[in-house]
Short mmCIF file of C-alpha atoms in Angstrom, two decimals:
data_model
loop_
_atom_site.label_atom_id
_atom_site.label_comp_id
_atom_site.label_asym_id
_atom_site.label_seq_id
_atom_site.Cartn_x
_atom_site.Cartn_y
_atom_site.Cartn_z
CA UNK E 1 -36.82 24.19 -1.04
CA UNK E 2 -37.52 21.86 1.89
CA UNK E 3 -34.84 21.95 4.57
CA UNK E 4 -33.50 18.59 5.71
CA UNK E 5 -33.96 17.96 9.42
CA UNK E 6 -30.99 16.82 11.43
CA UNK E 7 -31.81 13.91 13.70
CA UNK E 8 -29.95 11.98 16.38
CA UNK E 9 -29.85 8.93 14.08
CA UNK E 10 -27.18 10.40 11.82
CA UNK E 11 -24.31 8.05 11.16
CA UNK E 12 -21.71 10.79 10.76
CA UNK E 13 -20.43 12.52 13.86
CA UNK E 14 -20.76 16.26 13.21
CA UNK E 15 -18.21 16.93 15.95
CA UNK E 16 -15.65 14.87 14.06
CA UNK E 17 -16.97 16.56 10.91
CA UNK E 18 -14.25 17.52 8.50
CA UNK E 19 -11.50 17.27 11.11
CA UNK E 20 -10.33 13.93 9.73
CA UNK E 21 -10.07 15.22 6.15
CA UNK E 22 -6.63 16.76 6.50
CA UNK E 23 -5.66 18.59 3.32
CA UNK E 24 -9.03 17.66 1.81
CA UNK E 25 -10.94 19.73 4.39
CA UNK E 26 -10.88 22.71 2.00
CA UNK E 27 -12.31 20.87 -1.04
CA UNK E 28 -14.74 19.00 1.24
CA UNK E 29 -16.07 22.29 2.66
CA UNK E 30 -16.53 23.68 -0.85
CA UNK E 31 -18.34 20.55 -2.01
CA UNK E 32 -20.65 20.43 1.02
CA UNK E 33 -21.37 24.15 0.63
CA UNK E 34 -22.21 23.61 -3.03
CA UNK E 35 -24.51 20.68 -2.24
CA UNK E 36 -26.25 22.67 0.52
CA UNK E 37 -28.73 24.06 -2.03
CA UNK E 38 -29.40 20.79 -3.87
CA UNK E 39 -27.95 17.73 -5.58
CA UNK E 40 -25.26 18.19 -8.24
CA UNK E 41 -23.02 15.96 -10.37
CA UNK E 42 -19.26 16.34 -10.68
CA UNK E 43 -19.11 18.90 -13.47
CA UNK E 44 -21.95 21.00 -11.99
CA UNK E 45 -20.12 20.98 -8.66
CA UNK E 46 -16.92 22.21 -10.33
CA UNK E 47 -18.73 25.06 -12.07
CA UNK E 48 -20.74 26.05 -8.98
CA UNK E 49 -17.64 26.09 -6.74
CA UNK E 50 -15.76 28.12 -9.33
CA UNK E 51 -18.65 30.59 -9.37
CA UNK E 52 -19.05 31.15 -5.63
CA UNK E 53 -15.45 30.58 -4.41
CA UNK E 54 -13.33 31.42 -7.45
CA UNK E 55 -11.59 28.06 -7.16
CA UNK E 56 -11.58 25.40 -9.87
CA UNK E 57 -11.22 21.98 -8.26
CA UNK E 58 -9.13 19.61 -10.40
CA UNK E 59 -10.94 16.35 -11.31
CA UNK E 60 -8.71 14.13 -9.17
CA UNK E 61 -9.04 16.39 -6.14
CA UNK E 62 -12.82 16.65 -6.58
CA UNK E 63 -13.34 12.90 -6.70
CA UNK E 64 -10.87 12.17 -3.91
CA UNK E 65 -12.88 14.53 -1.68
CA UNK E 66 -16.20 13.10 -2.96
CA UNK E 67 -15.14 9.52 -2.17
CA UNK E 68 -14.03 10.53 1.33
CA UNK E 69 -17.26 12.43 1.96
CA UNK E 70 -19.27 9.47 0.74
CA UNK E 71 -17.18 7.09 2.86
CA UNK E 72 -18.00 9.21 5.93
CA UNK E 73 -21.69 9.29 4.90
CA UNK E 74 -21.67 13.09 4.72
CA UNK E 75 -22.98 12.91 1.14
CA UNK E 76 -24.75 10.22 -0.85
CA UNK E 77 -25.21 9.42 -4.52
CA UNK E 78 -28.65 10.01 -5.98
CA UNK E 79 -29.89 7.08 -8.12
CA UNK E 80 -29.67 8.12 -11.75
CA UNK E 81 -29.80 6.54 -15.21
CA UNK E 82 -27.35 9.13 -16.47
CA UNK E 83 -23.60 8.51 -16.52
CA UNK E 84 -23.27 11.76 -14.56
CA UNK E 85 -24.28 10.68 -11.09
CA UNK E 86 -25.51 13.50 -8.82
CA UNK E 87 -24.69 13.70 -5.11
CA UNK E 88 -26.72 15.17 -2.28
CA UNK E 89 -25.95 16.27 1.25
CA UNK E 90 -26.98 13.90 4.07
CA UNK E 91 -28.31 15.16 7.40
CA UNK E 92 -24.93 14.25 8.94
CA UNK E 93 -23.20 16.21 6.19
CA UNK E 94 -25.35 19.26 6.86
CA UNK E 95 -24.52 19.07 10.57
CA UNK E 96 -20.81 18.65 9.86
CA UNK E 97 -20.82 21.58 7.44
CA UNK E 98 -22.69 23.79 9.91
CA UNK E 99 -20.25 22.91 12.72
CA UNK E 100 -17.25 23.49 10.46
CA UNK E 101 -18.49 26.81 9.10
CA UNK E 102 -19.40 28.04 12.61
CA UNK E 103 -15.87 27.21 13.76
CA UNK E 104 -14.42 29.00 10.73
CA UNK E 105 -16.69 32.00 11.35
CA UNK E 106 -15.47 32.18 14.95
CA UNK E 107 -11.86 32.28 13.73
CA UNK E 108 -12.76 34.85 11.08
CA UNK E 109 -14.60 37.02 13.65
CA UNK E 110 -11.66 36.99 16.05
CA UNK E 111 -9.18 37.74 13.26
CA UNK E 112 -11.27 40.62 11.88
CA UNK E 113 -11.88 42.07 15.36
CA UNK E 114 -8.17 42.06 16.17
CA UNK E 115 -7.30 43.50 12.79
CA UNK E 116 -9.80 46.29 13.35
CA UNK E 117 -8.28 47.09 16.76
CA UNK E 118 -4.62 47.07 15.73
CA UNK E 119 -4.45 47.75 12.01
CA UNK E 120 -5.92 50.53 9.97
CA UNK E 121 -7.17 49.46 6.54
CA UNK E 122 -5.13 51.11 3.80
CA UNK D 1 -10.25 10.02 -34.68
CA UNK D 2 -12.55 12.87 -33.59
CA UNK D 3 -11.66 15.13 -30.70
CA UNK D 4 -14.51 13.69 -28.59
CA UNK D 5 -13.35 10.11 -29.19
CA UNK D 6 -9.77 11.10 -28.42
CA UNK D 7 -10.85 12.76 -25.15
CA UNK D 8 -12.88 9.70 -24.18
CA UNK D 9 -9.89 7.47 -24.83
CA UNK D 10 -7.51 9.74 -22.90
CA UNK D 11 -9.96 9.89 -19.97
CA UNK D 12 -10.31 6.10 -19.91
CA UNK D 13 -6.54 5.79 -19.91
CA UNK D 14 -6.25 8.17 -16.94
CA UNK D 15 -8.94 6.19 -15.12
CA UNK D 16 -6.53 3.22 -15.04
CA UNK D 17 -4.46 5.10 -12.46
CA UNK D 18 -7.13 4.19 -9.92
CA UNK D 19 -7.68 0.80 -8.25
CA UNK D 20 -10.29 -1.49 -9.80
CA UNK D 21 -12.85 -1.05 -7.01
CA UNK D 22 -12.62 2.73 -7.36
CA UNK D 23 -13.00 2.44 -11.15
CA UNK D 24 -16.12 0.31 -10.73
CA UNK D 25 -17.67 2.78 -8.30
CA UNK D 26 -16.71 6.15 -9.83
CA UNK D 27 -15.37 5.25 -13.30
CA UNK D 28 -18.25 6.30 -15.55
CA UNK D 29 -18.95 9.63 -13.90
CA UNK D 30 -15.25 10.42 -13.54
CA UNK D 31 -14.67 9.81 -17.26
CA UNK D 32 -17.62 12.09 -18.04
CA UNK D 33 -16.10 14.83 -15.88
CA UNK D 34 -12.69 14.41 -17.50
CA UNK D 35 -14.17 14.58 -21.02
CA UNK D 36 -15.96 17.82 -20.13
CA UNK D 37 -12.79 19.17 -18.56
CA UNK D 38 -10.80 18.29 -21.72
CA UNK D 39 -13.33 20.18 -23.82
CA UNK D 40 -13.16 23.25 -21.59
CA UNK D 41 -9.42 23.33 -20.87
CA UNK D 42 -7.74 21.29 -23.65
CA UNK D 43 -4.19 22.45 -22.90
CA UNK D 44 -4.13 22.25 -19.08
CA UNK D 45 -1.21 19.94 -18.26
CA UNK D 46 -1.85 19.99 -14.50
CA UNK D 47 -4.89 17.72 -14.95
CA UNK D 48 -2.80 14.63 -15.78
CA UNK D 49 -0.50 15.20 -12.80
CA UNK D 50 -3.51 15.75 -10.54
CA UNK D 51 -5.28 12.58 -11.72
CA UNK D 52 -2.14 10.42 -11.54
CA UNK D 53 -1.39 11.69 -7.99
CA UNK D 54 -5.00 11.14 -6.90
CA UNK D 55 -4.98 7.66 -8.44
CA UNK D 56 -1.81 6.79 -6.54
CA UNK D 57 -3.38 8.09 -3.34
CA UNK D 58 -6.50 6.00 -3.98
CA UNK D 59 -4.29 2.95 -4.50
CA UNK D 60 -2.46 3.62 -1.23
CA UNK D 61 -5.85 4.05 0.49
CA UNK D 62 -6.99 0.77 -1.04
CA UNK D 63 -3.84 -0.86 0.33
CA UNK D 64 -4.71 0.48 3.78
CA UNK D 65 -1.71 2.80 3.95
CA UNK D 66 -3.42 6.18 3.98
CA UNK D 67 -6.81 7.84 4.24
CA UNK D 68 -9.84 6.46 5.99
CA UNK D 69 -12.06 5.54 3.13
CA UNK D 70 -12.60 1.85 3.89
CA UNK D 71 -14.88 0.29 6.49
CA UNK D 72 -13.14 -0.66 9.74
CA UNK D 73 -13.01 -4.46 9.08
CA UNK D 74 -11.85 -3.97 5.49
CA UNK D 75 -9.31 -1.41 6.63
CA UNK D 76 -7.91 -3.87 9.17
CA UNK D 77 -7.50 -6.57 6.52
CA UNK D 78 -6.02 -4.06 4.06
CA UNK D 79 -3.44 -2.92 6.62
CA UNK D 80 -2.51 -6.52 7.38
CA UNK D 81 -2.07 -7.18 3.66
CA UNK D 82 0.19 -4.12 3.37
CA UNK D 83 2.17 -5.45 6.34
CA UNK D 84 2.63 -8.78 4.53
CA UNK D 85 3.84 -7.03 1.36
CA UNK D 86 6.36 -4.85 3.21
CA UNK D 87 7.61 -7.83 5.24
CA UNK D 88 8.01 -9.85 2.04
CA UNK D 89 10.07 -7.10 0.43
CA UNK D 90 12.24 -6.87 3.56
CA UNK D 91 12.73 -10.63 3.75
CA UNK D 92 13.58 -11.05 0.06
CA UNK D 93 16.36 -8.47 0.36
CA UNK D 94 17.43 -9.60 3.85
CA UNK D 95 17.57 -13.31 2.98
CA UNK D 96 19.55 -12.53 -0.16
CA UNK D 97 22.10 -10.62 1.94
CA UNK D 98 22.21 -13.24 4.69
CA UNK D 99 22.61 -16.20 2.35
CA UNK D 100 25.65 -14.59 0.68
CA UNK D 101 27.26 -14.17 4.11
CA UNK D 102 26.48 -17.68 5.36
CA UNK D 103 27.79 -19.24 2.16
CA UNK D 104 30.92 -17.08 2.48
CA UNK D 105 31.39 -18.38 6.04
CA UNK D 106 31.44 -21.96 4.71
CA UNK D 107 34.55 -21.12 2.73
CA UNK D 108 36.26 -19.05 5.37
CA UNK D 109 35.29 -17.60 8.77
CA UNK D 110 35.03 -13.79 8.95
CA UNK D 111 38.08 -11.95 10.24
CA UNK D 112 36.36 -8.97 11.88
CA UNK D 113 34.08 -8.82 14.96
CA UNK D 114 31.65 -6.63 12.96
CA UNK D 115 30.94 -9.32 10.36
CA UNK D 116 30.95 -12.14 12.92
CA UNK D 117 28.43 -10.42 15.21
CA UNK D 118 26.33 -9.34 12.23
CA UNK D 119 26.09 -12.83 10.67
CA UNK D 120 25.32 -14.50 14.02
CA UNK D 121 22.64 -11.89 14.82
CA UNK D 122 21.11 -12.12 11.32
CA UNK D 123 21.01 -15.93 11.57
CA UNK D 124 19.20 -15.78 14.93
CA UNK D 125 16.69 -13.29 13.52
CA UNK D 126 16.08 -15.48 10.44
CA UNK D 127 15.13 -18.34 12.80
CA UNK D 128 12.79 -15.92 14.63
CA UNK D 129 11.26 -14.88 11.28
CA UNK D 130 10.66 -18.53 10.38
CA UNK D 131 8.95 -19.18 13.73
CA UNK D 132 6.80 -16.06 13.36
CA UNK D 133 5.82 -17.04 9.81
CA UNK D 134 4.66 -20.47 11.00
CA UNK D 135 2.69 -18.93 13.90
CA UNK D 136 1.12 -16.25 11.67
CA UNK D 137 0.18 -18.48 8.76
CA UNK D 138 -1.31 -21.29 10.90
CA UNK D 139 -4.53 -19.50 11.98
CA UNK D 140 -5.03 -17.98 8.52
CA UNK D 141 -4.60 -21.37 6.78
CA UNK D 142 -7.01 -22.93 9.29
CA UNK D 143 -9.60 -20.19 8.65
CA UNK D 144 -9.25 -20.68 4.89
CA UNK D 145 -9.68 -24.47 5.23
CA UNK D 146 -12.79 -23.97 7.39
CA UNK D 147 -14.15 -21.50 4.81
CA UNK D 148 -13.65 -24.06 2.02
CA UNK D 149 -15.25 -26.86 4.07
CA UNK D 150 -18.27 -24.67 4.83
CA UNK D 151 -18.39 -23.49 1.22
CA UNK D 152 -17.95 -19.91 2.37
CA UNK D 153 -14.64 -19.38 0.56
CA UNK D 154 -16.01 -17.03 -2.07
CA UNK D 155 -13.17 -15.20 -3.83
CA UNK D 156 -10.49 -17.26 -2.08
CA UNK D 157 -9.90 -19.88 -4.78
CA UNK D 158 -7.69 -17.80 -7.06
CA UNK D 159 -5.50 -16.26 -4.33
CA UNK D 160 -4.98 -19.70 -2.76
CA UNK D 161 -4.01 -21.10 -6.17
CA UNK D 162 -1.71 -18.12 -6.85
CA UNK D 163 0.04 -18.56 -3.49
CA UNK D 164 0.36 -22.32 -3.92
CA UNK D 165 1.80 -22.04 -7.45
CA UNK D 166 4.19 -19.24 -6.41
CA UNK D 167 5.46 -21.19 -3.38
CA UNK D 168 5.73 -24.44 -5.37
CA UNK D 169 7.78 -22.70 -8.08
CA UNK D 170 10.01 -21.09 -5.47
CA UNK D 171 10.59 -24.33 -3.56
CA UNK D 172 11.21 -26.51 -6.63
CA UNK D 173 13.40 -23.92 -8.38
CA UNK D 174 15.23 -22.96 -5.17
CA UNK D 175 16.04 -26.59 -4.41
CA UNK D 176 17.07 -27.32 -7.99
CA UNK D 177 19.51 -24.42 -8.26
CA UNK D 178 20.59 -24.68 -4.60
CA UNK D 179 21.63 -28.31 -5.10
CA UNK D 180 23.99 -27.26 -7.85
CA UNK D 181 25.83 -24.86 -5.54
CA UNK D 182 29.01 -25.94 -3.69
CA UNK D 183 27.62 -24.44 -0.46
CA UNK D 184 25.27 -27.41 -0.10
CA UNK D 185 28.06 -29.25 1.64
CA UNK D 186 29.90 -30.72 -1.31
CA UNK D 187 33.22 -29.03 -0.53
CA UNK D 188 35.83 -29.87 2.15
CA UNK D 189 35.19 -26.84 4.38
CA UNK D 190 31.43 -27.03 4.71
CA UNK D 191 31.76 -28.11 8.37
CA UNK D 192 32.80 -24.57 9.31
CA UNK D 193 29.54 -23.10 8.10
CA UNK D 194 27.20 -21.46 10.60
CA UNK D 195 23.98 -22.82 9.14
CA UNK D 196 23.27 -26.08 7.29
CA UNK D 197 24.62 -25.87 3.76
CA UNK D 198 21.29 -26.83 2.20
CA UNK D 199 19.47 -23.97 3.97
CA UNK D 200 22.11 -21.43 2.92
CA UNK D 201 22.13 -22.68 -0.68
CA UNK D 202 18.32 -22.75 -0.92
CA UNK D 203 18.12 -19.18 0.44
CA UNK D 204 20.77 -18.08 -2.03
CA UNK D 205 19.04 -19.80 -4.97
CA UNK D 206 15.55 -18.52 -4.16
CA UNK D 207 16.82 -14.91 -4.05
CA UNK D 208 19.23 -15.29 -6.96
CA UNK D 209 17.46 -12.50 -8.87
CA UNK D 210 18.59 -9.90 -6.31
CA UNK D 211 21.95 -9.18 -7.87
CA UNK D 212 23.96 -6.34 -9.33
CA UNK D 213 24.33 -8.37 -12.54
CA UNK D 214 21.18 -6.67 -13.79
CA UNK D 215 23.35 -3.60 -14.27
CA UNK D 216 25.72 -5.63 -16.46
CA UNK D 217 23.51 -7.42 -19.02
CA UNK D 218 26.46 -8.79 -21.01
CA UNK D 219 27.87 -10.55 -17.93
CA UNK D 220 24.38 -11.71 -16.94
CA UNK D 221 23.81 -13.36 -20.31
CA UNK D 222 27.12 -15.21 -19.85
CA UNK D 223 25.46 -17.39 -17.17
CA UNK D 224 23.97 -20.79 -18.15
CA UNK D 225 20.56 -20.31 -19.78
CA UNK D 226 18.53 -22.17 -17.09
CA UNK D 227 20.05 -19.89 -14.41
CA UNK D 228 19.17 -16.77 -16.40
CA UNK D 229 15.62 -18.07 -16.87
CA UNK D 230 15.39 -18.71 -13.12
CA UNK D 231 16.56 -15.15 -12.40
CA UNK D 232 13.58 -13.93 -14.42
CA UNK D 233 11.04 -16.42 -13.08
CA UNK D 234 11.94 -16.47 -9.36
CA UNK D 235 10.84 -12.83 -8.75
CA UNK D 236 7.55 -13.74 -10.45
CA UNK D 237 7.19 -16.72 -8.11
CA UNK D 238 7.89 -14.51 -5.07
CA UNK D 239 5.43 -11.93 -6.41
CA UNK D 240 2.73 -14.57 -6.95
CA UNK D 241 3.15 -15.90 -3.41
CA UNK D 242 3.07 -12.42 -1.87
CA UNK D 243 0.14 -11.11 -3.94
CA UNK D 244 -1.80 -14.34 -3.31
CA UNK D 245 -1.16 -14.19 0.46
CA UNK D 246 -2.12 -10.51 0.62
CA UNK D 247 -5.34 -11.21 -1.31
CA UNK D 248 -6.18 -14.11 1.01
CA UNK D 249 -5.80 -11.85 4.04
CA UNK D 250 -7.91 -9.17 2.31
CA UNK D 251 -10.73 -11.63 1.59
CA UNK D 252 -10.81 -14.14 4.44
CA UNK D 253 -13.03 -13.36 7.43
CA UNK D 254 -10.56 -13.51 10.32
CA UNK D 255 -12.06 -13.49 13.81
CA UNK D 256 -11.17 -10.59 16.17
CA UNK D 257 -9.11 -13.03 18.27
CA UNK D 258 -7.04 -14.12 15.26
CA UNK D 259 -6.63 -10.48 14.23
CA UNK D 260 -5.25 -9.67 17.67
CA UNK D 261 -2.81 -12.59 17.41
CA UNK D 262 -1.73 -11.50 13.92
CA UNK D 263 -1.14 -7.96 15.13
CA UNK D 264 0.94 -9.21 18.08
CA UNK D 265 3.01 -11.34 15.68
CA UNK D 266 3.31 -8.31 13.38
CA UNK D 267 4.74 -6.27 16.24
CA UNK D 268 7.27 -9.02 17.00
CA UNK D 269 8.16 -9.18 13.30
CA UNK D 270 8.76 -5.42 13.29
CA UNK D 271 11.16 -5.80 16.23
CA UNK D 272 12.91 -8.64 14.38
CA UNK D 273 13.14 -6.45 11.26
CA UNK D 274 14.77 -3.67 13.28
CA UNK D 275 17.30 -6.12 14.79
CA UNK D 276 18.11 -7.61 11.38
CA UNK D 277 18.53 -4.14 9.93
CA UNK D 278 20.96 -3.16 12.72
CA UNK D 279 23.01 -6.31 12.12
CA UNK D 280 23.02 -5.73 8.35
CA UNK D 281 24.06 -2.12 8.94
CA UNK D 282 26.90 -3.26 11.21
CA UNK D 283 28.22 -5.59 8.52
CA UNK D 284 27.87 -3.02 5.75
CA UNK D 285 29.59 -0.24 7.70
CA UNK D 286 32.10 -2.08 9.91
CA UNK D 287 32.42 -5.56 8.45
CA UNK D 288 35.31 -5.18 6.06
CA UNK D 289 35.78 -7.31 2.99
CA UNK D 290 37.00 -10.41 4.86
CA UNK D 291 39.32 -13.15 3.62
CA UNK D 292 39.42 -13.34 -0.20
CA UNK D 293 36.75 -10.63 -0.32
CA UNK D 294 34.08 -13.14 0.76
CA UNK D 295 32.25 -10.62 2.95
CA UNK D 296 32.63 -7.51 0.85
CA UNK D 297 29.57 -5.24 0.99
CA UNK D 298 28.80 -3.78 -2.42
CA UNK D 299 26.58 -0.98 -3.69
CA UNK D 300 23.67 -3.41 -4.00
CA UNK D 301 23.89 -4.15 -0.26
CA UNK D 302 23.75 -0.44 0.58
CA UNK D 303 20.79 -0.08 -1.75
CA UNK D 304 19.17 -3.09 -0.07
CA UNK D 305 19.67 -1.44 3.33
CA UNK D 306 17.79 1.66 2.15
CA UNK D 307 14.98 -0.45 0.67
CA UNK D 308 14.77 -2.56 3.85
CA UNK D 309 14.57 0.58 5.98
CA UNK D 310 11.72 1.80 3.77
CA UNK D 311 9.99 -1.58 4.15
CA UNK D 312 10.33 -1.34 7.93
CA UNK D 313 8.79 2.16 7.93
CA UNK D 314 5.87 0.93 5.78
CA UNK D 315 5.44 -2.13 8.03
CA UNK D 316 5.35 0.04 11.16
CA UNK D 317 2.86 2.40 9.51
CA UNK D 318 0.63 -0.53 8.45
CA UNK D 319 0.90 -2.03 11.91
CA UNK D 320 -0.13 1.21 13.59
CA UNK D 321 -3.16 1.47 11.31
CA UNK D 322 -3.99 -2.22 11.78
CA UNK D 323 -3.94 -1.82 15.53
CA UNK D 324 -6.10 1.29 15.61
CA UNK D 325 -8.67 -0.09 13.17
CA UNK D 326 -8.71 -3.47 14.84
CA UNK D 327 -9.31 -1.81 18.23
CA UNK D 328 -12.10 0.30 16.70
CA UNK D 329 -13.65 -2.83 15.18
CA UNK D 330 -13.47 -4.81 18.42
CA UNK D 331 -14.75 -1.89 20.52
CA UNK D 332 -17.73 -1.28 18.26
#
């Protein structure tokens, strides 16, 4: 699969990324992660997220996050004749997801390192 | 009806929780998702709650009260429209309260400093509100007229008509029922009133529907039929005027300079709302019932205070969002 290049022309600010999503940052991260390997429509997104994260996004939550992501130009709808409209990641969305996941990994690394130093796994 | 048809119908019903623009953009695909979800989890009750809550949130976003889904210019107009709606709610309740007090004063002056100070302060603030309304509506009316002259008033016809009909109904009905009230000056003590009798009576008549009689339908139906009809139609007239005005502000292309003026006037209106609320609170808590119970604060007045406080909070929230989005729009 061809990897999308991230250019300086992106509308979305990756630094702002998902920071403005509030309680929708979680669903937004899951959606962006799901779209990272290709376009999907609503139901396919739900099933994919359930498969890799063990979380079933409720329809209202899914579309609230989708509309916000689309509003921020982090994803875009793919033209389709079908009633099920697929969405794909934009270059700005890929940058925002990368920045967000790197920040999360940093927190996870610190947490795991400190746990390893002070707590013995039972 | 088959299960598939029933699911489709249920999904389409749930879709109505969302604003029209959202339905047009996401409706088809959202219904598809819901139908598939119904088939997979037919007995999951959390779905309805989730969709209703999300629909409400989308409506609040559409009204400019939460989220950041809209474009900056649209968001600015949406926040201004929300400000108008919250101000209208505040004024309807506030004017209803104030008119009762000013009419009471025509019959007998208050006997406590709390009521006296409160009524004087509320009267001053009502004058300020009137001045602010004239200043705020002037530039918008001018912009609408220019848009009509240049034939660029697309989508403005209906809201203008709605506002005009609502205001006309309110003025004609308010004057008709106000003229039949003794507070218009037709009684021997009208000279001791604080405000002109006609103004007090018109304010009373135009907010006649805000009354505790709704809780006592038998007593309500004892009123003359035209008055009962007016109590049903006047809230519709107020609603038409408010919805029409809000839609005009949503659709008209206001210049950045006018937006800045409107926001400044909005801030002044918020200060006036706070002052009015303090005066109303003073009367409710410290006013006493006054001679012959003319200034007695009832449960409906306490309820109105709570609703007015809520309106003020919404107005401040809208104003904060209007300012930030307007600044972003002007900066960019």
